[in-house]
Coordinates of C-alpha atoms in Angstrom, one line a residue:
R25 CA -16.3 35.9 53.0
V26 CA -14.6 35.5 56.4
L27 CA -16.4 38.8 57.4
E28 CA -19.6 37.3 56.0
L29 CA -19.3 34.2 58.1
T30 CA -18.5 36.2 61.1
G31 CA -21.4 38.3 60.6
C32 CA -23.7 35.3 60.1
A33 CA -22.4 33.4 63.3
A34 CA -22.8 36.7 65.2
S35 CA -26.6 37.1 64.0
M36 CA -27.2 33.2 64.9
V37 CA -26.0 33.8 68.5
A38 CA -28.0 37.1 68.9
S39 CA -31.0 34.9 67.7
S40 CA -30.6 32.1 70.0
R41 CA -30.3 34.6 72.8
S42 CA -33.4 36.5 71.8
Y43 CA -35.5 33.0 71.6
A44 CA -34.0 32.2 75.2
D45 CA -35.4 35.5 76.5
F46 CA -38.9 34.9 75.2
T47 CA -41.4 34.3 77.9
P48 CA -42.3 30.5 77.9
E49 CA -45.9 30.8 79.3
A50 CA -48.3 33.5 80.2
T51 CA -51.7 33.9 81.7
F52 CA -54.4 36.0 80.2
D53 CA -57.9 37.3 81.4
I54 CA -60.8 36.1 78.8
K55 CA -64.3 37.0 78.8
K56 CA -66.9 35.8 81.1
V57 CA -69.1 33.1 79.7
D58 CA -72.9 33.3 79.8
L59 CA -74.2 30.3 81.6
H60 CA -77.4 28.4 81.0
R61 CA -78.6 25.7 83.7
L62 CA -75.0 25.8 85.1
E63 CA -74.0 26.9 88.5
E64 CA -70.4 27.5 87.4
G65 CA -68.5 27.6 84.1
P66 CA -65.1 27.8 82.5
P67 CA -62.4 29.8 84.1
L68 CA -61.8 33.4 83.7
T69 CA -58.2 33.2 83.0
A70 CA -56.5 31.1 80.3
T71 CA -52.9 29.9 80.4
L72 CA -50.9 29.8 77.1
T73 CA -47.5 28.3 76.4
R74 CA -45.3 30.0 73.7
E75 CA -45.4 26.7 71.6
E76 CA -49.2 26.6 72.0
G77 CA -49.4 30.4 70.7
L78 CA -47.1 29.5 67.7
K79 CA -48.9 26.7 66.7
Y80 CA -52.2 28.2 67.1
Y81 CA -51.1 31.3 65.1
R82 CA -49.9 29.1 62.1
T83 CA -53.0 27.0 62.2
M84 CA -55.1 30.1 61.9
Q85 CA -53.0 32.0 59.5
T86 CA -52.9 28.7 57.3
I87 CA -56.6 28.6 57.0
R88 CA -57.0 32.2 56.4
R89 CA -54.5 32.1 53.6
M90 CA -56.0 29.0 52.2
E91 CA -59.5 30.3 52.0
L92 CA -58.1 33.7 50.4
K93 CA -56.7 31.5 47.6
A94 CA -59.6 29.4 47.4
D95 CA -61.5 32.6 46.6
Q96 CA -59.0 33.6 44.0
L97 CA -59.3 30.2 42.3
Y98 CA -62.9 30.2 42.4
K99 CA -62.9 34.0 40.5
Q100 CA -60.7 32.3 38.1
K101 CA -63.3 29.4 37.5
I102 CA -60.6 26.8 38.6
I103 CA -62.7 26.0 41.6
R104 CA -66.6 25.4 40.5
G105 CA -69.9 24.6 42.4
F106 CA -70.8 25.2 46.0
C107 CA -67.8 26.7 48.2
H108 CA -68.3 28.3 51.5
L109 CA -65.3 30.0 53.2
Y110 CA -64.2 30.1 56.8
D111 CA -62.0 33.4 57.2
G112 CA -63.0 35.2 60.4
Q113 CA -64.1 32.0 62.1
E114 CA -60.6 30.4 62.7
A115 CA -60.5 30.8 66.3
C116 CA -63.6 28.3 66.4
A117 CA -61.8 25.5 64.8
V118 CA -58.6 26.1 66.4
G119 CA -59.9 26.6 69.9
I120 CA -62.3 23.7 69.7
E121 CA -59.3 21.2 68.7
G122 CA -57.1 22.7 71.7
G123 CA -60.0 21.7 74.1
I124 CA -60.3 18.0 72.6
T125 CA -58.2 15.5 71.3
L126 CA -57.7 14.0 67.9
S127 CA -59.2 10.6 69.1
D128 CA -62.6 12.4 69.7
H129 CA -65.0 13.0 67.0
L130 CA -66.2 15.9 65.1
I131 CA -69.0 16.5 62.4
T132 CA -69.9 19.7 60.8
A133 CA -71.9 21.3 58.1
Y134 CA -70.5 22.6 54.5
R135 CA -68.2 25.2 55.9
A136 CA -65.7 22.7 56.7
H137 CA -62.2 23.5 54.9
G138 CA -60.9 24.7 58.5
Y139 CA -62.1 21.7 60.3
T140 CA -60.5 19.5 57.4
L141 CA -57.2 21.1 58.4
T142 CA -57.4 20.8 61.9
R143 CA -58.4 17.2 62.1
G144 CA -55.2 16.2 60.2
G145 CA -56.0 17.1 56.5
T146 CA -52.9 18.9 54.4
V147 CA -53.4 22.0 52.7
R148 CA -52.2 20.2 49.5
E149 CA -55.0 17.6 50.1
I150 CA -57.8 20.5 50.7
M151 CA -57.0 22.4 47.6
A152 CA -56.7 19.6 45.3
E153 CA -60.4 18.5 46.6
L154 CA -61.5 21.9 45.7
T155 CA -60.4 21.6 42.2
G156 CA -61.7 18.3 41.9
R157 CA -58.2 16.4 41.5
R158 CA -57.0 12.7 42.2
G159 CA -54.8 13.8 44.8
G160 CA -57.7 15.6 46.8
I161 CA -58.4 14.4 50.3
A162 CA -61.7 12.7 49.0
K163 CA -59.8 11.8 45.6
G164 CA -61.4 14.3 43.8
K165 CA -64.9 13.2 44.3
G166 CA -66.2 15.2 47.2
G167 CA -65.4 19.0 46.6
S168 CA -65.6 21.8 49.0
M169 CA -68.6 20.4 51.2
H170 CA -67.5 16.7 51.4
M171 CA -64.0 16.2 52.9
Y172 CA -63.1 13.5 55.4
T173 CA -60.3 12.6 57.8
K174 CA -60.0 10.1 60.6
N175 CA -62.8 10.8 63.4
F176 CA -64.1 13.7 61.2
Y177 CA -67.3 12.9 59.3
G178 CA -67.6 16.0 57.0
G179 CA -68.7 18.3 55.5
N180 CA -72.3 17.7 55.2
G181 CA -74.5 19.6 52.4
I182 CA -77.9 19.2 54.0
V183 CA -78.8 22.1 56.6
G184 CA -78.8 20.7 60.0
A185 CA -78.4 17.0 59.0
Q186 CA -75.1 16.5 60.5
V187 CA -76.4 17.2 64.1
P188 CA -78.3 13.8 64.3
L189 CA -75.4 12.0 62.8
G190 CA -73.1 13.4 65.3
A191 CA -75.5 12.0 68.1
G192 CA -75.1 8.5 66.3
V193 CA -71.3 8.9 66.6
A194 CA -71.7 9.9 70.5
L195 CA -74.1 6.8 70.9
A196 CA -71.3 4.5 69.4
C197 CA -68.6 6.2 71.7
K198 CA -71.1 5.5 74.9
Y199 CA -71.8 2.1 73.6
L200 CA -68.1 1.5 73.1
G201 CA -67.2 2.8 76.6
N202 CA -64.1 4.2 75.1
D203 CA -64.2 7.7 77.0
Q204 CA -64.6 9.6 73.5
L205 CA -67.0 12.3 72.6
C206 CA -68.4 13.7 69.7
V207 CA -68.3 17.7 68.5
S208 CA -71.5 18.3 66.4
L209 CA -71.3 21.6 64.6
Y210 CA -74.2 23.8 63.1
G211 CA -74.8 27.4 62.3
D212 CA -77.4 29.9 63.5
G213 CA -79.1 29.2 60.1
A214 CA -79.6 25.6 60.9
A215 CA -80.4 26.3 64.6
N216 CA -84.3 26.4 63.7
Q217 CA -84.3 23.1 62.3
G218 CA -86.6 20.5 63.9
Q219 CA -84.1 17.6 63.6
I220 CA -81.8 19.2 65.9
F221 CA -84.4 19.6 68.6
E222 CA -85.2 15.7 68.2
T223 CA -81.4 15.2 68.6
Y224 CA -81.3 17.4 71.9
N225 CA -84.2 14.9 73.2
M226 CA -82.6 11.9 72.4
S227 CA -79.2 12.9 73.6
S228 CA -80.4 14.0 76.7
L229 CA -82.6 10.8 77.5
W230 CA -79.6 8.6 76.6
K231 CA -77.0 10.7 78.2
L232 CA -74.7 10.8 75.2
P233 CA -71.4 12.5 75.1
I234 CA -71.8 15.3 72.7
I235 CA -71.1 19.0 72.5
F236 CA -73.5 20.7 70.4
I237 CA -71.9 23.7 68.9
C238 CA -73.7 26.6 67.1
E239 CA -71.3 28.6 65.4
N240 CA -73.3 32.0 65.3
N241 CA -71.8 34.0 62.6
Q242 CA -74.7 36.5 62.8
Y243 CA -76.2 35.5 59.4
G244 CA -77.9 32.4 58.0
M245 CA -77.2 33.0 54.3
G246 CA -78.4 36.5 53.7
T247 CA -80.9 36.7 56.9
S248 CA -79.6 38.2 60.0
V249 CA -80.4 36.2 63.2
E250 CA -82.7 39.0 64.5
R251 CA -84.8 38.4 61.6
S252 CA -84.9 34.5 61.5
S253 CA -85.1 33.6 65.2
A254 CA -87.7 34.6 67.8
S255 CA -85.0 33.9 70.3
T256 CA -81.3 34.6 69.6
E257 CA -80.0 33.2 72.7
Y258 CA -79.1 30.1 71.0
Y259 CA -77.0 28.5 74.0
K260 CA -80.4 28.2 75.9
R261 CA -82.1 26.6 73.0
G262 CA -81.3 23.1 74.6
D263 CA -84.0 24.0 77.3
Y264 CA -83.1 21.0 79.7
I265 CA -79.6 20.8 78.2
P266 CA -77.0 23.1 80.0
G267 CA -75.5 25.8 77.7
L268 CA -72.7 28.2 77.2
R269 CA -72.5 31.3 75.3
V270 CA -68.6 32.0 74.5
D271 CA -66.7 34.8 72.5
G272 CA -65.9 32.8 69.4
M273 CA -63.3 35.1 68.1
D274 CA -60.9 34.6 71.1
V275 CA -59.0 31.2 70.7
L276 CA -58.5 31.4 74.4
C277 CA -62.2 31.7 75.3
V278 CA -63.2 28.8 72.7
R279 CA -60.7 26.4 74.2
E280 CA -61.2 26.7 77.9
A281 CA -65.0 26.4 77.2
T282 CA -64.5 23.4 75.0
K283 CA -62.2 21.7 77.8
F284 CA -65.1 22.5 80.2
A285 CA -67.8 21.0 78.0
A286 CA -65.6 17.9 77.4
D287 CA -65.1 17.1 81.2
H288 CA -69.0 17.5 81.4
C289 CA -69.4 15.0 78.8
R290 CA -66.7 12.6 79.9
S291 CA -68.1 12.6 83.6
G292 CA -71.1 11.0 82.2
K293 CA -73.6 14.0 82.5
G294 CA -74.6 14.1 79.0
P295 CA -74.8 16.5 76.2
I296 CA -74.0 20.1 76.5
L297 CA -74.6 23.1 74.0
M298 CA -72.3 26.0 73.2
E299 CA -72.9 29.1 71.3
L300 CA -69.6 30.6 69.7
Q301 CA -70.5 34.1 68.8
T302 CA -68.2 34.4 65.7
Y303 CA -68.2 36.4 62.1
R304 CA -67.5 35.4 58.6
Y305 CA -65.7 37.8 56.5
H306 CA -66.9 36.5 53.2
G307 CA -70.5 36.1 52.1
H308 CA -72.2 32.9 52.9
S309 CA -70.8 31.1 49.7
M310 CA -68.9 32.3 46.9
S311 CA -72.2 33.3 44.9
D312 CA -72.9 35.8 47.7
P313 CA -71.0 39.1 47.7
G314 CA -71.9 39.3 51.3
V315 CA -72.7 43.1 51.1
S316 CA -76.4 43.3 50.0
Y317 CA -77.5 42.6 53.8
R318 CA -74.5 44.2 55.5
T319 CA -72.4 47.2 55.0
R320 CA -68.7 47.0 54.4
E321 CA -68.0 49.2 57.4
E322 CA -69.5 46.6 59.3
I323 CA -67.2 43.8 58.1
Q324 CA -64.1 46.4 58.6
E325 CA -65.3 47.1 62.1
V326 CA -65.1 43.4 63.1
R327 CA -61.9 43.1 61.5
S328 CA -60.1 45.8 63.1
K329 CA -61.7 45.2 66.6
S330 CA -62.4 41.6 66.9
D331 CA -60.0 39.6 64.5
P332 CA -59.0 36.2 65.9
I333 CA -55.4 36.2 64.5
S334 CA -54.7 39.8 65.3
M335 CA -56.0 39.1 68.9
L336 CA -53.6 36.4 69.4
K337 CA -50.8 38.2 67.8
D338 CA -51.0 41.2 69.9
R339 CA -51.3 39.0 73.0
M340 CA -48.1 37.2 72.3
L341 CA -46.2 40.3 71.3
S342 CA -47.2 42.5 74.2
N343 CA -46.1 39.6 76.4
N344 CA -42.9 39.0 75.0
M345 CA -44.0 35.6 73.7
A346 CA -42.8 36.0 70.2
S347 CA -41.0 38.5 68.0
I348 CA -42.5 40.4 64.9
E349 CA -39.8 39.0 62.8
E350 CA -40.8 35.2 64.1
L351 CA -44.3 35.8 63.1
K352 CA -43.4 37.2 59.8
E353 CA -41.2 34.3 59.0
I354 CA -44.4 31.9 59.8
D355 CA -46.4 34.0 57.6
I356 CA -44.0 33.7 54.6
A357 CA -43.8 29.9 55.2
V358 CA -47.4 29.8 55.2
R359 CA -47.9 31.8 51.8
K360 CA -45.3 29.3 50.3
E361 CA -47.3 26.3 51.5
I362 CA -50.4 27.8 50.1
E363 CA -48.9 28.7 46.7
D364 CA -47.3 25.0 46.6
A365 CA -50.6 23.5 47.2
A366 CA -52.3 25.7 44.6
Q367 CA -49.8 24.8 42.2
F368 CA -50.3 21.1 42.7
A369 CA -54.4 21.5 42.7
T370 CA -54.0 23.2 39.3
T371 CA -51.8 20.7 37.6
D372 CA -52.7 17.3 39.3
P373 CA -54.9 15.4 37.0
E374 CA -58.7 14.8 37.4
P375 CA -59.9 11.3 38.5
P376 CA -60.4 8.9 35.7
L377 CA -64.0 7.9 34.8
D378 CA -62.8 4.1 35.9
D379 CA -62.8 5.7 39.3
L380 CA -66.4 6.8 39.5
C381 CA -68.0 3.9 41.4
S382 CA -65.0 3.0 43.5
H383 CA -64.7 3.4 47.2
I384 CA -68.4 2.8 47.9
F385 CA -67.2 0.2 50.6
A386 CA -64.2 0.4 52.9
N387 CA -63.2 -3.3 52.4
D388 CA -64.8 -5.4 49.9
Q389 CA -64.2 -7.5 46.9
P390 CA -64.5 -5.6 43.7
F391 CA -67.6 -5.9 42.1
E392 CA -69.6 -4.6 38.9
V393 CA -71.8 -1.7 39.1
R394 CA -74.3 -0.7 36.3
G395 CA -73.8 2.7 34.5
A396 CA -76.4 5.2 33.3
T397 CA -77.5 2.7 30.8
P398 CA -77.7 -1.3 31.2
W399 CA -74.8 -1.7 28.7
T400 CA -72.5 0.7 30.5
K401 CA -70.5 -1.4 33.2
L402 CA -68.2 -0.1 35.9
T403 CA -66.3 -1.6 38.7
S404 CA -66.1 -0.8 42.2
T405 CA -63.0 -1.3 44.2
S406 CA -62.5 -0.4 47.9

């Protein structure tokens, strides 16, 4: 027993010594950003602290594992309906959050699980929402596409419709003079929507503090960008709005570009457009196997050469910012968190019928709502 304790103490000393030996901060070269109507862009280097690196790694790994668990639950028919997974695109969500603050605003389309997490939602709340349970982030009423947190406006199911809503949030920021901005995200599939161009125009006329971000994952549903868009240079689509084309698989590239875009907005110069070149590993949604319009080899090549988690991991290990054992410990902790959340999401009760009409208004006295027939009465509470 004494030997055990001695060995334990020795390992603790070795551990603390090795942690002290880690590089606290490192600077990395990052890919040059393509510019539109800008004389200069984000820097060509990015500084990463050890704490930031570990945080980004944990968050991206959590999103990845959460989406893989959602895939599993969907195939078991525990999650039903629409379900669009974010694995492969983790560097976009984590990099964007690294370049703004939680007091800024964000709105996205229906591939929203990752942003719900980075905006402050918990894995437990997200998983329970996916299974339609009372403990879900929208109390089991929103499902995969409609999740919300403070300063996060969803999760929107209509293609492109979130972009003008984001401009409305940016207008509120300008009206209130609070030095905040709105990030309005959409995909390459939505980039040809007329309402997006209308929003560009209004935002430019009113010099709104809005960052338009096109997450170009190469396919709008099952259609490649080359087949759907006469111009695939989405960062130039704003015409009179400055644009950036960024490597969306590199969390540091995304972070630095977002910081640059945020500074542009906060200085009163109006909107800016970013195109993040990224890739989704799953199909468009769970009803799409994802291999009828692209090959398994293509997916595997992106995984092996450009995976956002592997890229960050390699940087940290090669610069002595973390150990393999430490990152494995994070992986184990993340897996446990996901398993616990999945257990909760499959055992938590579904919301009762009495809650059907509740939460229509944020602050209001209870009122009566007519049901499907005149004699069916429900009560709405805030």
